[in-house]
Amino acid sequence: MKSLNLLAMDYGASNGRGIVGFFDGETLRMKELHRFENDFVTQGSLRYWNSNYLYAQIGASLERFVAECGRELHGIGLDTWGVDYGLIDRDGRICGLPISYRSAVDPDRDAVWRHVPTRELYDRTGIAANNFNTVYQLYARKMRGDPALDSAETMLLLPDLFAFFLTGEVASEYTNTTTTQLYNPSTKDWDWQTIAALGLPKRIF
């Protein structure tokens, strides 16, 4: 097997790292290139992630790789926490900063349950009813009449959002998709019943 040099961007909800892995065909060695802080920005009653800053950390890690490693880079992996997402419009522009799961409140979850009972939602998705799950975040935006939801053509969870910024490719990676409480593992597709019951725009999925 040929040798590979891979950059892993490990995003946490308070800090992150850029780590390069050198694989020679038998052994993997890792080196931390870049470490950065991450915190939400509060505007009014909501907290947001600074997606422009977080995306820039990929560039900072790549600059460190070039300066310190002097090798060819064969790939980049992106890992973040689940449930949070960005909305992209038809021209490929982000519709404002992604809202942080730390804005979640129980009344948003309870509002969803009035349309889809908690047991029914669990039976279809197998996901615990945490008040910050994507399904509750999206429905809260609908209840607020958030114009970003009307403008959005696509919803991308954070790793997919950064991958889109890098490549222009739109995709929903499976493991993160399952954190939304909007994925049905039995049908291996989005939970279209819940999406319809909540009146969420189907086009964004």
PDB file of C-alpha atoms in Angstrom:
ATOM      1  CA  MET A   1       0.000   0.000   0.000  1.00  0.00           C
ATOM      2  CA  LYS A   2       1.341   3.435  -0.902  1.00  0.00           C
ATOM      3  CA  SER A   3       2.073   6.036   1.748  1.00  0.00           C
ATOM      4  CA  LEU A   4      -0.605   8.651   2.484  1.00  0.00           C
ATOM      5  CA  ASN A   5      -0.580  12.056   4.141  1.00  0.00           C
ATOM      6  CA  LEU A   6      -4.000  13.052   5.482  1.00  0.00           C
ATOM      7  CA  LEU A   7      -5.242  16.150   7.307  1.00  0.00           C
ATOM      8  CA  ALA A   8      -7.930  15.679   9.973  1.00  0.00           C
ATOM      9  CA  MET A   9      -9.900  18.743  11.065  1.00  0.00           C
ATOM     10  CA  ASP A  10     -11.311  17.926  14.503  1.00  0.00           C
ATOM     11  CA  TYR A  11     -13.909  20.517  15.498  1.00  0.00           C
ATOM     12  CA  GLY A  12     -15.268  20.600  19.035  1.00  0.00           C
ATOM     13  CA  ALA A  13     -17.903  22.895  20.475  1.00  0.00           C
ATOM     14  CA  SER A  14     -15.252  24.831  22.437  1.00  0.00           C
ATOM     15  CA  ASN A  15     -12.000  24.251  20.506  1.00  0.00           C
ATOM     16  CA  GLY A  16     -10.538  22.413  17.553  1.00  0.00           C
ATOM     17  CA  ARG A  17      -7.373  21.012  16.013  1.00  0.00           C
ATOM     18  CA  GLY A  18      -5.778  20.335  12.678  1.00  0.00           C
ATOM     19  CA  ILE A  19      -3.852  17.050  12.818  1.00  0.00           C
ATOM     20  CA  VAL A  20      -1.836  15.478  10.025  1.00  0.00           C
ATOM     21  CA  GLY A  21      -1.475  11.714   9.796  1.00  0.00           C
ATOM     22  CA  PHE A  22       1.465  10.116   7.984  1.00  0.00           C
ATOM     23  CA  PHE A  23       0.766   6.522   6.923  1.00  0.00           C
ATOM     24  CA  ASP A  24       3.690   4.619   5.384  1.00  0.00           C
ATOM     25  CA  GLY A  25       1.714   1.493   4.518  1.00  0.00           C
ATOM     26  CA  GLU A  26       2.163  -0.073   7.947  1.00  0.00           C
ATOM     27  CA  THR A  27       2.406   2.608  10.621  1.00  0.00           C
ATOM     28  CA  LEU A  28       0.376   5.753  11.254  1.00  0.00           C
ATOM     29  CA  ARG A  29       2.133   8.747  12.837  1.00  0.00           C
ATOM     30  CA  MET A  30       0.223  11.883  13.834  1.00  0.00           C
ATOM     31  CA  LYS A  31       1.286  15.464  14.378  1.00  0.00           C
ATOM     32  CA  GLU A  32      -0.793  18.344  15.670  1.00  0.00           C
ATOM     33  CA  LEU A  33      -0.393  21.298  13.319  1.00  0.00           C
ATOM     34  CA  HIS A  34      -2.887  23.834  14.580  1.00  0.00           C
ATOM     35  CA  ARG A  35      -5.109  24.399  17.600  1.00  0.00           C
ATOM     36  CA  PHE A  36      -7.835  27.022  17.847  1.00  0.00           C
ATOM     37  CA  GLU A  37     -10.606  28.229  20.127  1.00  0.00           C
ATOM     38  CA  ASN A  38     -14.278  27.985  19.227  1.00  0.00           C
ATOM     39  CA  ASP A  39     -17.107  29.835  20.912  1.00  0.00           C
ATOM     40  CA  PHE A  40     -20.568  30.918  19.888  1.00  0.00           C
ATOM     41  CA  VAL A  41     -21.604  34.488  19.124  1.00  0.00           C
ATOM     42  CA  THR A  42     -24.708  35.760  20.930  1.00  0.00           C
ATOM     43  CA  GLN A  43     -27.160  37.954  19.042  1.00  0.00           C
ATOM     44  CA  GLY A  44     -30.411  38.656  20.849  1.00  0.00           C
ATOM     45  CA  SER A  45     -31.799  35.441  22.319  1.00  0.00           C
ATOM     46  CA  LEU A  46     -29.867  33.115  19.979  1.00  0.00           C
ATOM     47  CA  ARG A  47     -26.310  31.819  19.853  1.00  0.00           C
ATOM     48  CA  TYR A  48     -24.528  31.292  16.546  1.00  0.00           C
ATOM     49  CA  TRP A  49     -21.351  29.596  15.300  1.00  0.00           C
ATOM     50  CA  ASN A  50     -18.879  31.759  13.397  1.00  0.00           C
ATOM     51  CA  SER A  51     -18.718  29.490  10.332  1.00  0.00           C
ATOM     52  CA  ASN A  52     -16.391  31.844   8.422  1.00  0.00           C
ATOM     53  CA  TYR A  53     -13.853  31.692  11.249  1.00  0.00           C
ATOM     54  CA  LEU A  54     -14.189  27.918  11.556  1.00  0.00           C
ATOM     55  CA  TYR A  55     -13.717  27.438   7.825  1.00  0.00           C
ATOM     56  CA  ALA A  56     -10.624  29.665   7.909  1.00  0.00           C
ATOM     57  CA  GLN A  57      -9.007  27.218  10.343  1.00  0.00           C
ATOM     58  CA  ILE A  58      -8.782  24.676   7.508  1.00  0.00           C
ATOM     59  CA  GLY A  59      -6.694  27.180   5.578  1.00  0.00           C
ATOM     60  CA  ALA A  60      -4.544  27.862   8.638  1.00  0.00           C
ATOM     61  CA  SER A  61      -3.945  24.124   9.065  1.00  0.00           C
ATOM     62  CA  LEU A  62      -3.045  23.756   5.381  1.00  0.00           C
ATOM     63  CA  GLU A  63      -0.557  26.615   5.679  1.00  0.00           C
ATOM     64  CA  ARG A  64       1.078  24.873   8.644  1.00  0.00           C
ATOM     65  CA  PHE A  65       1.188  21.614   6.683  1.00  0.00           C
ATOM     66  CA  VAL A  66       2.994  23.271   3.768  1.00  0.00           C
ATOM     67  CA  ALA A  67       5.403  25.120   6.061  1.00  0.00           C
ATOM     68  CA  GLU A  68       6.236  22.220   8.378  1.00  0.00           C
ATOM     69  CA  CYS A  69       5.800  19.035   6.357  1.00  0.00           C
ATOM     70  CA  GLY A  70       6.842  19.721   2.792  1.00  0.00           C
ATOM     71  CA  ARG A  71       4.912  16.732   1.438  1.00  0.00           C
ATOM     72  CA  GLU A  72       1.981  16.048  -0.838  1.00  0.00           C
ATOM     73  CA  LEU A  73      -1.412  16.035   0.897  1.00  0.00           C
ATOM     74  CA  HIS A  74      -3.743  13.267  -0.240  1.00  0.00           C
ATOM     75  CA  GLY A  75      -6.974  14.110   1.574  1.00  0.00           C
ATOM     76  CA  ILE A  76      -8.824  16.058   4.255  1.00  0.00           C
ATOM     77  CA  GLY A  77     -11.278  14.665   6.812  1.00  0.00           C
ATOM     78  CA  LEU A  78     -13.772  16.897   8.643  1.00  0.00           C
ATOM     79  CA  ASP A  79     -15.340  16.024  11.998  1.00  0.00           C
ATOM     80  CA  THR A  80     -17.634  18.182  14.134  1.00  0.00           C
ATOM     81  CA  TRP A  81     -20.329  17.716  16.735  1.00  0.00           C
ATOM     82  CA  GLY A  82     -23.762  16.670  15.453  1.00  0.00           C
ATOM     83  CA  VAL A  83     -27.172  18.353  15.029  1.00  0.00           C
ATOM     84  CA  ASP A  84     -26.029  21.851  13.952  1.00  0.00           C
ATOM     85  CA  TYR A  85     -26.221  22.928  10.324  1.00  0.00           C
ATOM     86  CA  GLY A  86     -26.001  25.750   7.814  1.00  0.00           C
ATOM     87  CA  LEU A  87     -28.589  26.771   5.239  1.00  0.00           C
ATOM     88  CA  ILE A  88     -27.460  27.375   1.642  1.00  0.00           C
ATOM     89  CA  ASP A  89     -29.471  29.355  -0.907  1.00  0.00           C
ATOM     90  CA  ARG A  90     -29.864  28.551  -4.612  1.00  0.00           C
ATOM     91  CA  ASP A  91     -26.758  30.599  -5.457  1.00  0.00           C
ATOM     92  CA  GLY A  92     -24.587  28.618  -3.032  1.00  0.00           C
ATOM     93  CA  ARG A  93     -24.449  31.317  -0.376  1.00  0.00           C
ATOM     94  CA  ILE A  94     -24.895  30.642   3.318  1.00  0.00           C
ATOM     95  CA  CYS A  95     -28.081  32.122   4.802  1.00  0.00           C
ATOM     96  CA  GLY A  96     -26.588  33.729   7.899  1.00  0.00           C
ATOM     97  CA  LEU A  97     -24.506  32.101  10.616  1.00  0.00           C
ATOM     98  CA  PRO A  98     -25.454  28.580  11.781  1.00  0.00           C
ATOM     99  CA  ILE A  99     -27.492  28.620  14.980  1.00  0.00           C
ATOM    100  CA  SER A 100     -25.830  26.822  17.895  1.00  0.00           C
ATOM    101  CA  TYR A 101     -27.505  23.903  19.634  1.00  0.00           C
ATOM    102  CA  ARG A 102     -26.883  25.883  22.824  1.00  0.00           C
ATOM    103  CA  SER A 103     -29.867  28.042  21.858  1.00  0.00           C
ATOM    104  CA  ALA A 104     -32.195  25.073  22.396  1.00  0.00           C
ATOM    105  CA  VAL A 105     -35.130  25.293  24.815  1.00  0.00           C
ATOM    106  CA  ASP A 106     -37.689  22.698  25.867  1.00  0.00           C
ATOM    107  CA  PRO A 107     -40.738  24.561  24.465  1.00  0.00           C
ATOM    108  CA  ASP A 108     -39.342  24.082  20.937  1.00  0.00           C
ATOM    109  CA  ARG A 109     -39.189  20.332  21.501  1.00  0.00           C
ATOM    110  CA  ASP A 110     -42.669  20.279  23.049  1.00  0.00           C
ATOM    111  CA  ALA A 111     -44.073  22.104  20.000  1.00  0.00           C
ATOM    112  CA  VAL A 112     -42.848  19.301  17.720  1.00  0.00           C
ATOM    113  CA  TRP A 113     -44.402  16.671  19.980  1.00  0.00           C
ATOM    114  CA  ARG A 114     -47.820  18.273  19.493  1.00  0.00           C
ATOM    115  CA  HIS A 115     -47.568  17.248  15.836  1.00  0.00           C
ATOM    116  CA  VAL A 116     -45.494  14.058  16.168  1.00  0.00           C
ATOM    117  CA  PRO A 117     -45.750  12.280  19.561  1.00  0.00           C
ATOM    118  CA  THR A 118     -42.392  11.557  21.163  1.00  0.00           C
ATOM    119  CA  ARG A 119     -42.848   7.772  21.075  1.00  0.00           C
ATOM    120  CA  GLU A 120     -43.750   7.844  17.391  1.00  0.00           C
ATOM    121  CA  LEU A 121     -40.725  10.002  16.617  1.00  0.00           C
ATOM    122  CA  TYR A 122     -38.452   7.671  18.556  1.00  0.00           C
ATOM    123  CA  ASP A 123     -39.870   4.567  16.861  1.00  0.00           C
ATOM    124  CA  ARG A 124     -39.117   6.026  13.438  1.00  0.00           C
ATOM    125  CA  THR A 125     -35.661   7.465  14.170  1.00  0.00           C
ATOM    126  CA  GLY A 126     -34.250   5.627  17.199  1.00  0.00           C
ATOM    127  CA  ILE A 127     -32.802   8.899  18.511  1.00  0.00           C
ATOM    128  CA  ALA A 128     -33.209  10.216  22.045  1.00  0.00           C
ATOM    129  CA  ALA A 129     -35.365  13.349  22.297  1.00  0.00           C
ATOM    130  CA  ASN A 130     -32.684  15.908  23.185  1.00  0.00           C
ATOM    131  CA  ASN A 131     -34.139  19.400  22.890  1.00  0.00           C
ATOM    132  CA  PHE A 132     -31.225  20.491  20.668  1.00  0.00           C
ATOM    133  CA  ASN A 133     -31.768  17.885  17.930  1.00  0.00           C
ATOM    134  CA  THR A 134     -32.011  19.295  14.416  1.00  0.00           C
ATOM    135  CA  VAL A 135     -35.710  18.512  14.071  1.00  0.00           C
ATOM    136  CA  TYR A 136     -36.530  20.824  17.000  1.00  0.00           C
ATOM    137  CA  GLN A 137     -34.143  23.525  15.758  1.00  0.00           C
ATOM    138  CA  LEU A 138     -35.730  23.557  12.312  1.00  0.00           C
ATOM    139  CA  TYR A 139     -39.276  23.669  13.627  1.00  0.00           C
ATOM    140  CA  ALA A 140     -38.347  26.538  15.955  1.00  0.00           C
ATOM    141  CA  ARG A 141     -37.164  28.494  12.916  1.00  0.00           C
ATOM    142  CA  LYS A 142     -40.449  27.802  11.162  1.00  0.00           C
ATOM    143  CA  MET A 143     -42.429  29.002  14.198  1.00  0.00           C
ATOM    144  CA  ARG A 144     -40.356  32.205  14.284  1.00  0.00           C
ATOM    145  CA  GLY A 145     -40.977  32.784  10.571  1.00  0.00           C
ATOM    146  CA  ASP A 146     -37.221  32.841   9.983  1.00  0.00           C
ATOM    147  CA  PRO A 147     -36.632  34.169   6.418  1.00  0.00           C
ATOM    148  CA  ALA A 148     -33.434  32.095   6.151  1.00  0.00           C
ATOM    149  CA  LEU A 149     -35.562  28.946   6.090  1.00  0.00           C
ATOM    150  CA  ASP A 150     -37.634  30.362   3.221  1.00  0.00           C
ATOM    151  CA  SER A 151     -34.488  31.322   1.269  1.00  0.00           C
ATOM    152  CA  ALA A 152     -32.692  28.015   1.793  1.00  0.00           C
ATOM    153  CA  GLU A 153     -32.297  25.504  -1.001  1.00  0.00           C
ATOM    154  CA  THR A 154     -30.197  23.040   1.016  1.00  0.00           C
ATOM    155  CA  MET A 155     -29.472  22.168   4.639  1.00  0.00           C
ATOM    156  CA  LEU A 156     -25.927  20.978   5.310  1.00  0.00           C
ATOM    157  CA  LEU A 157     -24.735  19.690   8.671  1.00  0.00           C
ATOM    158  CA  LEU A 158     -21.498  21.346   9.727  1.00  0.00           C
ATOM    159  CA  PRO A 159     -18.960  18.847   8.301  1.00  0.00           C
ATOM    160  CA  ASP A 160     -20.888  18.790   5.022  1.00  0.00           C
ATOM    161  CA  LEU A 161     -21.056  22.600   5.084  1.00  0.00           C
ATOM    162  CA  PHE A 162     -17.266  22.924   5.326  1.00  0.00           C
ATOM    163  CA  ALA A 163     -16.836  20.235   2.659  1.00  0.00           C
ATOM    164  CA  PHE A 164     -19.185  22.259   0.430  1.00  0.00           C
ATOM    165  CA  PHE A 165     -17.087  25.389   0.998  1.00  0.00           C
ATOM    166  CA  LEU A 166     -13.989  23.409  -0.047  1.00  0.00           C
ATOM    167  CA  THR A 167     -15.374  21.499  -3.020  1.00  0.00           C
ATOM    168  CA  GLY A 168     -18.772  22.859  -4.082  1.00  0.00           C
ATOM    169  CA  GLU A 169     -20.207  19.351  -3.631  1.00  0.00           C
ATOM    170  CA  VAL A 170     -23.542  18.971  -1.816  1.00  0.00           C
ATOM    171  CA  ALA A 171     -23.913  15.799   0.269  1.00  0.00           C
ATOM    172  CA  SER A 172     -25.314  14.522   3.564  1.00  0.00           C
ATOM    173  CA  GLU A 173     -22.903  12.175   5.331  1.00  0.00           C
ATOM    174  CA  TYR A 174     -24.710   9.265   6.977  1.00  0.00           C
ATOM    175  CA  THR A 175     -23.436   9.336  10.574  1.00  0.00           C
ATOM    176  CA  ASN A 176     -24.120  13.045  11.030  1.00  0.00           C
ATOM    177  CA  THR A 177     -27.487  12.730   9.319  1.00  0.00           C
ATOM    178  CA  THR A 178     -28.581  10.259  11.990  1.00  0.00           C
ATOM    179  CA  THR A 179     -28.090  12.929  14.703  1.00  0.00           C
ATOM    180  CA  THR A 180     -30.874  15.093  13.249  1.00  0.00           C
ATOM    181  CA  GLN A 181     -33.745  12.893  14.525  1.00  0.00           C
ATOM    182  CA  LEU A 182     -34.998  13.226  10.962  1.00  0.00           C
ATOM    183  CA  TYR A 183     -33.475  10.036   9.522  1.00  0.00           C
ATOM    184  CA  ASN A 184     -35.378   6.746   9.368  1.00  0.00           C
ATOM    185  CA  PRO A 185     -32.968   3.769   9.604  1.00  0.00           C
ATOM    186  CA  SER A 186     -35.708   1.348   8.502  1.00  0.00           C
ATOM    187  CA  THR A 187     -36.314   3.105   5.175  1.00  0.00           C
ATOM    188  CA  LYS A 188     -32.694   4.326   4.950  1.00  0.00           C
ATOM    189  CA  ASP A 189     -33.964   7.759   4.007  1.00  0.00           C
ATOM    190  CA  TRP A 190     -35.096  11.008   5.576  1.00  0.00           C
ATOM    191  CA  ASP A 191     -38.138  10.690   7.846  1.00  0.00           C
ATOM    192  CA  TRP A 192     -40.522  12.194   5.308  1.00  0.00           C
ATOM    193  CA  GLN A 193     -43.541  11.592   7.584  1.00  0.00           C
ATOM    194  CA  THR A 194     -42.182  13.920  10.248  1.00  0.00           C
ATOM    195  CA  ILE A 195     -40.970  16.440   7.688  1.00  0.00           C
ATOM    196  CA  ALA A 196     -44.489  16.580   6.190  1.00  0.00           C
ATOM    197  CA  ALA A 197     -46.225  16.687   9.585  1.00  0.00           C
ATOM    198  CA  LEU A 198     -44.119  19.701  10.611  1.00  0.00           C
ATOM    199  CA  GLY A 199     -44.474  21.448   7.273  1.00  0.00           C
ATOM    200  CA  LEU A 200     -40.700  21.719   6.816  1.00  0.00           C
ATOM    201  CA  PRO A 201     -39.504  22.505   3.267  1.00  0.00           C
ATOM    202  CA  LYS A 202     -38.683  19.175   1.615  1.00  0.00           C
ATOM    203  CA  ARG A 203     -36.254  20.736  -0.842  1.00  0.00           C
ATOM    204  CA  ILE A 204     -33.599  21.370   1.837  1.00  0.00           C
ATOM    205  CA  PHE A 205     -33.106  17.660   2.624  1.00  0.00           C
TER     206      PHE A 205
END
